[in-house]
XYZ file of C-alpha atoms in Angstrom:
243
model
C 0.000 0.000 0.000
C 1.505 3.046 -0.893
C 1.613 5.849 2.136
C 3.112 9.050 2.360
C 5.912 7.445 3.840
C 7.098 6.661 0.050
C 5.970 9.713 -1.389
C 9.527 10.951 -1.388
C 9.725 8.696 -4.007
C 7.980 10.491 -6.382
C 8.077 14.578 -7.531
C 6.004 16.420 -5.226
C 4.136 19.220 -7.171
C 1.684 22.042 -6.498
C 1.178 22.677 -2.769
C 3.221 19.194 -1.632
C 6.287 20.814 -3.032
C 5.637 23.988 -1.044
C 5.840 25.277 2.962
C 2.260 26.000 4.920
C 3.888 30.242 4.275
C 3.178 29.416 0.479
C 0.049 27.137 0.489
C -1.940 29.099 2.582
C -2.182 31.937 0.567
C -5.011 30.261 -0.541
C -7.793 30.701 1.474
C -9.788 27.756 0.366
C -6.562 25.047 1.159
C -6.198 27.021 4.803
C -9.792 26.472 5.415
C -9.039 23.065 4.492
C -6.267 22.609 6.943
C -7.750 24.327 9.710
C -10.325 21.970 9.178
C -8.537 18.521 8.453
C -6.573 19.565 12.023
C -9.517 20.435 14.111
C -10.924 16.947 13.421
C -7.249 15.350 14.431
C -7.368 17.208 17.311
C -10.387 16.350 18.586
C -10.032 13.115 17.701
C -6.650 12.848 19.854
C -8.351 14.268 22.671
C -11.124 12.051 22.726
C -8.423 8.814 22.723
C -6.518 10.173 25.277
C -10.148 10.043 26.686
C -11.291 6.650 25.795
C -7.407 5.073 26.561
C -7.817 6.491 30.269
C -11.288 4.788 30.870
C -10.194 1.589 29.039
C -7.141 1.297 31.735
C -9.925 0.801 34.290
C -10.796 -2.600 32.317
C -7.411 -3.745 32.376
C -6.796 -6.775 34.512
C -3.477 -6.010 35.837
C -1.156 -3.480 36.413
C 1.113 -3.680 34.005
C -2.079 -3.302 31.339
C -2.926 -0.433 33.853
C 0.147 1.589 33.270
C 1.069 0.178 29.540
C -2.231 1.822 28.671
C -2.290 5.279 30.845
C 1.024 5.454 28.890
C -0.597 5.182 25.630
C -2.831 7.728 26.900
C -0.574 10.283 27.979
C 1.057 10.055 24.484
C -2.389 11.079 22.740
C -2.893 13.909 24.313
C 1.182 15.115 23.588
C -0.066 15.041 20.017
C -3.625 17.004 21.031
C -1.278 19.696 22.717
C 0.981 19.750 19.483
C -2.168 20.018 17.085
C -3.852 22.651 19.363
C -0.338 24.423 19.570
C -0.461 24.625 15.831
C -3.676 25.784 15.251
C -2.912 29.057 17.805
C 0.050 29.490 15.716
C -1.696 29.789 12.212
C -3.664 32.049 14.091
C -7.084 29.434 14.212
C -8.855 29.383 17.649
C -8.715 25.541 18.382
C -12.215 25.082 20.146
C -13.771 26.608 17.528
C -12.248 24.380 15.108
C -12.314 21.455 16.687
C -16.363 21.756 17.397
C -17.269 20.959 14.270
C -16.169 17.111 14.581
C -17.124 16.675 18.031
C -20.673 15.122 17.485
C -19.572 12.497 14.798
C -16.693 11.578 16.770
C -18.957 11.597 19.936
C -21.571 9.337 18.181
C -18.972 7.217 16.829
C -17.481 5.933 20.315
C -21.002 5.871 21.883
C -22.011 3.439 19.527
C -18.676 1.556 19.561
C -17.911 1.849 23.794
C -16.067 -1.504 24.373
C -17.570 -4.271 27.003
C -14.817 -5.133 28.261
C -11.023 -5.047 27.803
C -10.256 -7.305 24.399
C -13.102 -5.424 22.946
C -11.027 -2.046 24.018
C -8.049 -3.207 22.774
C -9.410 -4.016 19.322
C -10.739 -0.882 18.602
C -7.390 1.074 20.033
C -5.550 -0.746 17.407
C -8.289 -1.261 14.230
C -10.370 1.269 14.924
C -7.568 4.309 15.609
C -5.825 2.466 12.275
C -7.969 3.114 10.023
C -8.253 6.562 10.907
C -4.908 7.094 10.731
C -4.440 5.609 7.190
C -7.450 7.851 6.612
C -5.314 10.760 7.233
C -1.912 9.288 6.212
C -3.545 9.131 2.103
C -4.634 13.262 2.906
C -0.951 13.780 4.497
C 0.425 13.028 1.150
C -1.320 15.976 -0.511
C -0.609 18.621 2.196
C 2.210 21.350 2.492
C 5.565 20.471 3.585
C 4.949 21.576 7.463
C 1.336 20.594 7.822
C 2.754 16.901 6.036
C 5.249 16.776 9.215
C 3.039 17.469 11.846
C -0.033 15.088 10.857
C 2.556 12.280 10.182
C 4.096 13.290 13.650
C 1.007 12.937 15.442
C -0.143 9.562 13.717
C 2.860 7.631 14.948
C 2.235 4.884 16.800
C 1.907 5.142 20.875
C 2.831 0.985 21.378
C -1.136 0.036 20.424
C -0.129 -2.047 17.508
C 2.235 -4.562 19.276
C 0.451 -4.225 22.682
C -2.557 -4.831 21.118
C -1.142 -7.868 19.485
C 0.107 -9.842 22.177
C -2.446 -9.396 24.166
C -5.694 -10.341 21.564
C -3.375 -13.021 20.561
C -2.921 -14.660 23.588
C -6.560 -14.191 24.867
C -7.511 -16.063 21.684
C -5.126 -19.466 22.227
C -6.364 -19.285 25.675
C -9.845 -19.757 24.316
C -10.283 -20.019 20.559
C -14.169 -18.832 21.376
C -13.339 -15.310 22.052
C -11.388 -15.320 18.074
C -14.994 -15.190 16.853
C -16.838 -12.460 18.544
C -13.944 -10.080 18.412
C -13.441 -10.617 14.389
C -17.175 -9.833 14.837
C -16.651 -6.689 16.621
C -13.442 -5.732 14.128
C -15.964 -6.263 11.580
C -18.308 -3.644 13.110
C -15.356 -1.613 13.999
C -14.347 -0.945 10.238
C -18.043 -0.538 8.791
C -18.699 2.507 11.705
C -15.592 3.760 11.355
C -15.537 4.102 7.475
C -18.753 5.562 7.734
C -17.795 8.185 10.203
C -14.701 9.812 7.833
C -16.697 9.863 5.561
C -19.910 11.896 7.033
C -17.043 14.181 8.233
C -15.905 14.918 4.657
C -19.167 15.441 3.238
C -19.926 17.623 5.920
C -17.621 19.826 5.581
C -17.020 21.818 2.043
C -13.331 22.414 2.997
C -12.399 18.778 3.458
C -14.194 17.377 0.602
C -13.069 20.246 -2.097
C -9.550 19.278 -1.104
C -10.386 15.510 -1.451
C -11.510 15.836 -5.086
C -9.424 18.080 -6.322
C -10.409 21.251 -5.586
C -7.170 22.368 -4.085
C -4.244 20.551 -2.541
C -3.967 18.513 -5.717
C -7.078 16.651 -4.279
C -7.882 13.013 -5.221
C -10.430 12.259 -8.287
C -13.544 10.655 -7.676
C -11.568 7.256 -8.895
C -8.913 7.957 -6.746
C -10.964 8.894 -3.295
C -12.929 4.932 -4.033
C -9.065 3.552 -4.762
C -7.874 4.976 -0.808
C -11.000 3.396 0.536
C -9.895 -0.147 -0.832
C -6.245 0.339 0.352
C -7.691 1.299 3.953
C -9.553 -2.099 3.155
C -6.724 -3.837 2.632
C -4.784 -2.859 5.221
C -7.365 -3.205 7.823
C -7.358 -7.188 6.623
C -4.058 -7.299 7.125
C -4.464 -6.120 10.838
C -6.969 -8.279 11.490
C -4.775 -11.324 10.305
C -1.711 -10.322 12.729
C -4.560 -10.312 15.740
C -5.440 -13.801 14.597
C -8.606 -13.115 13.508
C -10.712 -13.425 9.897
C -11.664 -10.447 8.327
């Protein structure tokens, strides 16, 4: 799957090739990134959220702290985004609002029942939003590329998340089932949600289909959907469970 991690390889042009001091010049493509980082934002703060109540699940300790760590790491990347947004002169709440009632509704109809459930949608569900934004990433300026990438490194879900679903499945092949069952449900909400957040917004979808920010084509935007797809099966394989 091809990420902006190899767009290096190719000739940036138009507003890839240039710095946010040159891009946003255009009023329409700053509108787009104040937009595109309000819903990051808010979507950081809300898993620094979720991760904190999800420790109280954990059965031990260690799971305690390993995920309060996790936590403390999404909100570092809240504070940069919110930093960023007072320095392009954007008033964070007020860009951030926008997303909050998808996001909202999206976790209140996906709250885990108990800890494998919460681990599974740390890992799927926060993956797929991050490839989400990873394809946008690759059409952004030069500094607003850096920070979105920064923010969507991983905090230790992916192996963490791993070991643990792993192991909870050879101790009883049973729970494999209702958690690819859950994954399933996972992806479907979650796919759903980016894109009621693009439609609703005029920004965010102009710079999708190539309105500005050398946007995606219709063909394109159904292309990044089916590489999402396919790396979402992929995840669900190393967790040991069908997609």
């Amino acid at each position: 799957m091809e990420t902006p991690d190899t767009a290096d390889a190719h000739a940036l042009t138009g507003i890839a090739a240039q710095d946010w001091a040159q891009a946003s010049e255009d009023p329409h493509y700053r509108a787009a990134v104040i937009d595109l980082l309000g819903a990051l934002a808010y979507g950081e703060l809300s898993a620094f959220e979720r991760l904190a109540e999800d420790a109280k699940l954990a059965p031990t300790m260690d799971d305690k702290a390993e995920l309060a760590k996790m936590a403390s790491a999404e909100f570092h990347h809240f504070e940069r985004l919110r930093d960023r947004l007072a320095q392009i002169e954007a008033e964070p709440n007020e860009a951030m609002e926008p997303f909050a009632a998808a996001l909202d509704e999206f976790h209140r109809q996906t709250a885990p029942s108990d800890w494998l459930e919460g681990l599974v949608k740390a890992y799927v569900g926060d993956s797929i939003a991050s490839d989400f934004y990873r394809e946008v990433a690759a059409r952004l300026d030069t500094d607003t590329r850096d920070l979105v990438l920064a923010v969507l490194d991983d905090t230790g879900h992916a192996s963490f998340a791993v070991e643990k679903v792993r192991a909870a499945i050879e101790a009883d092949p049973r729970v494999g089932g209702r958690l690819a069952l859950w994954a399933r449900r996972l992806m479907g909400e979650a796919l759903s949600q980016a894109q009621r957040v693009v439609a609703d917004r005029d920004a965010l979808s102009t710079m999708l289909v190539g309105g500005v920010a050398d946007g995606f084509d219709l063909a394109e935007v159904g292309r990044m959907f089916s590489r999402i797809t396919e790396a979402h099966t992929k995840r669900m394989s190393a967790l040991g469970l069908a997609a």
